[in-house]
Amino acid sequence: MSEHNVFNLPIYGKPIELDDAGIYYAINRKTGSINNVFHLLYEDDDWYLYQLKNTGKDGEMGWVILADNGDYPLKSLATEDIKHYFDKPEYAEPKGGWQLMRNSRYGFGKFTPIHAEDAIQYAMILFSGTDMLMPLLIKKAEDEVLQSLSQLER
């Protein structure tokens, strides 16, 4: 019997819920500064992922939806699909369960570790056709200043 590192039983992988909506950011490992800001939004029964980008107008920043060819909403993936992407040696540790939503190019992942004392982790994921690129670990913004970014015009 082969040992798999992906567990998608309900007791392990917590679903992506309304509490997960909000502002997320990625940290540049070399500088320690924030280099990407994302907004996971639930609106009209669908999930959407936005990125804060320079709009080119006098240095103004704005939210840009992450999608290709009008494929905007993120859809939940079946357990078999999640296993296909994460049952690989590079994801062997830590052990736990992933939940994943994606459109044709972009995805949002939630990792629930087996050990309850370990923190839940989140990732922004790029897809190239049927291949998943290395997930970018992101942190949920608890800071009021970062949460205020969600008030920017979309």
PDB file of C-alpha atoms in Angstrom:
ATOM      1  CA  MET A   1       0.000   0.000   0.000  1.00  0.00           C
ATOM      2  CA  SER A   2       1.480   3.347  -0.976  1.00  0.00           C
ATOM      3  CA  GLU A   3       1.437   6.164   1.520  1.00  0.00           C
ATOM      4  CA  HIS A   4      -0.246   9.353   0.348  1.00  0.00           C
ATOM      5  CA  ASN A   5       0.294  12.755   1.891  1.00  0.00           C
ATOM      6  CA  VAL A   6      -3.065  14.175   0.805  1.00  0.00           C
ATOM      7  CA  PHE A   7      -6.070  13.589   2.990  1.00  0.00           C
ATOM      8  CA  ASN A   8      -9.341  15.003   1.774  1.00  0.00           C
ATOM      9  CA  LEU A   9     -11.615  13.534   4.362  1.00  0.00           C
ATOM     10  CA  PRO A  10     -13.938  16.142   5.869  1.00  0.00           C
ATOM     11  CA  ILE A  11     -12.254  15.802   9.266  1.00  0.00           C
ATOM     12  CA  TYR A  12      -8.936  16.978   7.785  1.00  0.00           C
ATOM     13  CA  GLY A  13      -9.593  19.476   5.024  1.00  0.00           C
ATOM     14  CA  LYS A  14     -11.679  22.400   6.194  1.00  0.00           C
ATOM     15  CA  PRO A  15     -13.804  23.894   3.407  1.00  0.00           C
ATOM     16  CA  ILE A  16     -13.251  27.382   2.057  1.00  0.00           C
ATOM     17  CA  GLU A  17     -15.916  29.422   3.841  1.00  0.00           C
ATOM     18  CA  LEU A  18     -17.156  33.010   3.978  1.00  0.00           C
ATOM     19  CA  ASP A  19     -14.736  33.608   6.879  1.00  0.00           C
ATOM     20  CA  ASP A  20     -11.908  33.008   4.403  1.00  0.00           C
ATOM     21  CA  ALA A  21     -12.976  35.956   2.236  1.00  0.00           C
ATOM     22  CA  GLY A  22     -10.751  38.993   2.652  1.00  0.00           C
ATOM     23  CA  ILE A  23      -7.351  40.475   1.917  1.00  0.00           C
ATOM     24  CA  TYR A  24      -4.271  38.266   1.551  1.00  0.00           C
ATOM     25  CA  TYR A  25      -0.653  39.168   0.954  1.00  0.00           C
ATOM     26  CA  ALA A  26       2.607  37.500  -0.056  1.00  0.00           C
ATOM     27  CA  ILE A  27       5.939  38.343   1.543  1.00  0.00           C
ATOM     28  CA  ASN A  28       9.168  38.654  -0.445  1.00  0.00           C
ATOM     29  CA  ARG A  29      11.514  36.202   1.327  1.00  0.00           C
ATOM     30  CA  LYS A  30      14.626  38.284   0.623  1.00  0.00           C
ATOM     31  CA  THR A  31      13.359  41.721   1.653  1.00  0.00           C
ATOM     32  CA  GLY A  32      10.543  40.826   4.067  1.00  0.00           C
ATOM     33  CA  SER A  33       8.287  43.335   2.332  1.00  0.00           C
ATOM     34  CA  ILE A  34       4.825  42.717   0.923  1.00  0.00           C
ATOM     35  CA  ASN A  35       5.066  42.113  -2.833  1.00  0.00           C
ATOM     36  CA  ASN A  36       1.559  40.941  -3.776  1.00  0.00           C
ATOM     37  CA  VAL A  37      -1.871  41.719  -2.354  1.00  0.00           C
ATOM     38  CA  PHE A  38      -4.974  39.665  -3.204  1.00  0.00           C
ATOM     39  CA  HIS A  39      -8.668  39.978  -2.368  1.00  0.00           C
ATOM     40  CA  LEU A  40     -10.795  36.832  -2.148  1.00  0.00           C
ATOM     41  CA  LEU A  41     -14.390  37.949  -2.585  1.00  0.00           C
ATOM     42  CA  TYR A  42     -17.699  36.098  -2.389  1.00  0.00           C
ATOM     43  CA  GLU A  43     -20.349  37.909  -4.412  1.00  0.00           C
ATOM     44  CA  ASP A  44     -23.633  36.775  -6.018  1.00  0.00           C
ATOM     45  CA  ASP A  45     -23.039  33.100  -5.063  1.00  0.00           C
ATOM     46  CA  ASP A  46     -19.576  32.999  -6.663  1.00  0.00           C
ATOM     47  CA  TRP A  47     -15.965  33.376  -5.503  1.00  0.00           C
ATOM     48  CA  TYR A  48     -13.608  35.801  -7.247  1.00  0.00           C
ATOM     49  CA  LEU A  49      -9.905  36.510  -6.822  1.00  0.00           C
ATOM     50  CA  TYR A  50      -8.526  40.014  -7.381  1.00  0.00           C
ATOM     51  CA  GLN A  51      -4.981  41.365  -7.267  1.00  0.00           C
ATOM     52  CA  LEU A  52      -3.972  44.892  -6.314  1.00  0.00           C
ATOM     53  CA  LYS A  53      -2.062  46.338  -9.272  1.00  0.00           C
ATOM     54  CA  ASN A  54      -0.756  49.642 -10.530  1.00  0.00           C
ATOM     55  CA  THR A  55      -3.407  50.962 -12.926  1.00  0.00           C
ATOM     56  CA  GLY A  56      -0.907  53.135 -14.774  1.00  0.00           C
ATOM     57  CA  LYS A  57      -2.799  56.341 -13.944  1.00  0.00           C
ATOM     58  CA  ASP A  58      -0.442  58.526 -11.920  1.00  0.00           C
ATOM     59  CA  GLY A  59       0.683  55.568  -9.846  1.00  0.00           C
ATOM     60  CA  GLU A  60      -2.849  54.745  -8.693  1.00  0.00           C
ATOM     61  CA  MET A  61      -3.544  51.240  -7.472  1.00  0.00           C
ATOM     62  CA  GLY A  62      -6.678  49.269  -8.227  1.00  0.00           C
ATOM     63  CA  TRP A  63      -8.154  45.782  -7.988  1.00  0.00           C
ATOM     64  CA  VAL A  64      -7.822  43.667 -11.131  1.00  0.00           C
ATOM     65  CA  ILE A  65      -9.776  40.408 -11.388  1.00  0.00           C
ATOM     66  CA  LEU A  66      -7.579  37.357 -11.938  1.00  0.00           C
ATOM     67  CA  ALA A  67      -9.145  35.550 -14.887  1.00  0.00           C
ATOM     68  CA  ASP A  68      -8.540  34.615 -18.505  1.00  0.00           C
ATOM     69  CA  ASN A  69     -11.010  35.015 -21.350  1.00  0.00           C
ATOM     70  CA  GLY A  70     -13.969  35.986 -19.182  1.00  0.00           C
ATOM     71  CA  ASP A  71     -13.633  32.904 -16.963  1.00  0.00           C
ATOM     72  CA  TYR A  72     -14.055  34.875 -13.729  1.00  0.00           C
ATOM     73  CA  PRO A  73     -15.629  32.740 -10.962  1.00  0.00           C
ATOM     74  CA  LEU A  74     -13.545  30.247  -9.000  1.00  0.00           C
ATOM     75  CA  LYS A  75     -15.069  26.761  -8.877  1.00  0.00           C
ATOM     76  CA  SER A  76     -14.391  24.112  -6.234  1.00  0.00           C
ATOM     77  CA  LEU A  77     -12.343  21.157  -7.373  1.00  0.00           C
ATOM     78  CA  ALA A  78     -13.295  17.538  -6.782  1.00  0.00           C
ATOM     79  CA  THR A  79     -11.249  15.474  -4.336  1.00  0.00           C
ATOM     80  CA  GLU A  80      -9.738  13.473  -7.214  1.00  0.00           C
ATOM     81  CA  ASP A  81      -8.494  16.664  -8.896  1.00  0.00           C
ATOM     82  CA  ILE A  82      -6.980  17.990  -5.665  1.00  0.00           C
ATOM     83  CA  LYS A  83      -5.244  14.657  -5.134  1.00  0.00           C
ATOM     84  CA  HIS A  84      -3.907  14.798  -8.711  1.00  0.00           C
ATOM     85  CA  TYR A  85      -2.270  18.168  -8.046  1.00  0.00           C
ATOM     86  CA  PHE A  86      -0.970  17.642  -4.493  1.00  0.00           C
ATOM     87  CA  ASP A  87      -0.111  13.933  -4.232  1.00  0.00           C
ATOM     88  CA  LYS A  88       3.503  14.599  -5.188  1.00  0.00           C
ATOM     89  CA  PRO A  89       6.802  14.347  -3.264  1.00  0.00           C
ATOM     90  CA  GLU A  90       7.207  18.151  -3.057  1.00  0.00           C
ATOM     91  CA  TYR A  91       3.969  18.349  -1.052  1.00  0.00           C
ATOM     92  CA  ALA A  92       4.747  15.411   1.271  1.00  0.00           C
ATOM     93  CA  GLU A  93       5.300  17.684   4.264  1.00  0.00           C
ATOM     94  CA  PRO A  94       3.515  18.994   6.147  1.00  0.00           C
ATOM     95  CA  LYS A  95       0.719  16.447   6.091  1.00  0.00           C
ATOM     96  CA  GLY A  96      -2.840  17.647   5.807  1.00  0.00           C
ATOM     97  CA  GLY A  97      -5.710  18.364   3.453  1.00  0.00           C
ATOM     98  CA  TRP A  98      -6.069  20.922   0.685  1.00  0.00           C
ATOM     99  CA  GLN A  99      -9.261  22.538  -0.548  1.00  0.00           C
ATOM    100  CA  LEU A 100      -8.946  24.281  -3.885  1.00  0.00           C
ATOM    101  CA  MET A 101     -10.992  26.613  -6.099  1.00  0.00           C
ATOM    102  CA  ARG A 102      -9.907  27.737  -9.550  1.00  0.00           C
ATOM    103  CA  ASN A 103     -10.899  29.235 -12.847  1.00  0.00           C
ATOM    104  CA  SER A 104      -8.985  28.428 -16.053  1.00  0.00           C
ATOM    105  CA  ARG A 105      -5.769  30.201 -14.927  1.00  0.00           C
ATOM    106  CA  TYR A 106      -5.896  31.179 -11.235  1.00  0.00           C
ATOM    107  CA  GLY A 107      -6.716  29.392  -8.022  1.00  0.00           C
ATOM    108  CA  PHE A 108      -7.044  29.813  -4.267  1.00  0.00           C
ATOM    109  CA  GLY A 109      -6.059  27.012  -1.902  1.00  0.00           C
ATOM    110  CA  LYS A 110      -6.630  26.361   1.795  1.00  0.00           C
ATOM    111  CA  PHE A 111      -4.408  23.854   3.610  1.00  0.00           C
ATOM    112  CA  THR A 112      -5.555  22.324   6.888  1.00  0.00           C
ATOM    113  CA  PRO A 113      -2.693  20.550   8.702  1.00  0.00           C
ATOM    114  CA  ILE A 114      -3.336  17.241  10.467  1.00  0.00           C
ATOM    115  CA  HIS A 115      -2.040  18.664  13.754  1.00  0.00           C
ATOM    116  CA  ALA A 116      -4.644  21.108  15.070  1.00  0.00           C
ATOM    117  CA  GLU A 117      -1.975  23.237  16.751  1.00  0.00           C
ATOM    118  CA  ASP A 118      -0.452  24.053  13.346  1.00  0.00           C
ATOM    119  CA  ALA A 119      -1.882  27.054  11.523  1.00  0.00           C
ATOM    120  CA  ILE A 120      -4.127  26.797   8.470  1.00  0.00           C
ATOM    121  CA  GLN A 121      -2.272  28.052   5.400  1.00  0.00           C
ATOM    122  CA  TYR A 122      -3.459  29.686   2.186  1.00  0.00           C
ATOM    123  CA  ALA A 123      -2.045  29.848  -1.326  1.00  0.00           C
ATOM    124  CA  MET A 124      -2.596  31.635  -4.618  1.00  0.00           C
ATOM    125  CA  ILE A 125      -2.001  29.168  -7.426  1.00  0.00           C
ATOM    126  CA  LEU A 126      -1.335  29.637 -11.139  1.00  0.00           C
ATOM    127  CA  PHE A 127      -2.342  27.005 -13.673  1.00  0.00           C
ATOM    128  CA  SER A 128      -0.908  26.454 -17.124  1.00  0.00           C
ATOM    129  CA  GLY A 129      -3.372  24.294 -19.014  1.00  0.00           C
ATOM    130  CA  THR A 130      -3.756  21.147 -16.925  1.00  0.00           C
ATOM    131  CA  ASP A 131      -0.534  21.774 -14.952  1.00  0.00           C
ATOM    132  CA  MET A 132      -0.416  23.473 -11.560  1.00  0.00           C
ATOM    133  CA  LEU A 133       2.561  25.750 -10.955  1.00  0.00           C
ATOM    134  CA  MET A 134       4.159  26.003  -7.501  1.00  0.00           C
ATOM    135  CA  PRO A 135       1.654  27.551  -5.052  1.00  0.00           C
ATOM    136  CA  LEU A 136       2.483  31.004  -3.668  1.00  0.00           C
ATOM    137  CA  LEU A 137       1.901  30.958   0.093  1.00  0.00           C
ATOM    138  CA  ILE A 138      -0.139  33.947   1.198  1.00  0.00           C
ATOM    139  CA  LYS A 139      -1.213  35.224   4.602  1.00  0.00           C
ATOM    140  CA  LYS A 140      -4.588  36.603   5.561  1.00  0.00           C
ATOM    141  CA  ALA A 141      -4.400  40.264   6.515  1.00  0.00           C
ATOM    142  CA  GLU A 142      -5.579  40.785  10.058  1.00  0.00           C
ATOM    143  CA  ASP A 143      -4.221  44.319  10.111  1.00  0.00           C
ATOM    144  CA  GLU A 144      -6.897  47.030   9.843  1.00  0.00           C
ATOM    145  CA  VAL A 145      -4.739  49.040   7.436  1.00  0.00           C
ATOM    146  CA  LEU A 146      -4.549  46.122   4.986  1.00  0.00           C
ATOM    147  CA  GLN A 147      -8.244  45.372   5.399  1.00  0.00           C
ATOM    148  CA  SER A 148      -8.951  48.966   4.399  1.00  0.00           C
ATOM    149  CA  LEU A 149      -7.438  48.112   1.003  1.00  0.00           C
ATOM    150  CA  SER A 150     -10.645  46.235   0.242  1.00  0.00           C
ATOM    151  CA  GLN A 151     -12.399  49.602   0.096  1.00  0.00           C
ATOM    152  CA  LEU A 152     -10.478  50.574  -3.048  1.00  0.00           C
ATOM    153  CA  GLU A 153     -12.528  50.681  -6.217  1.00  0.00           C
ATOM    154  CA  ARG A 154     -12.692  47.377  -8.086  1.00  0.00           C
TER     155      ARG A 154
END
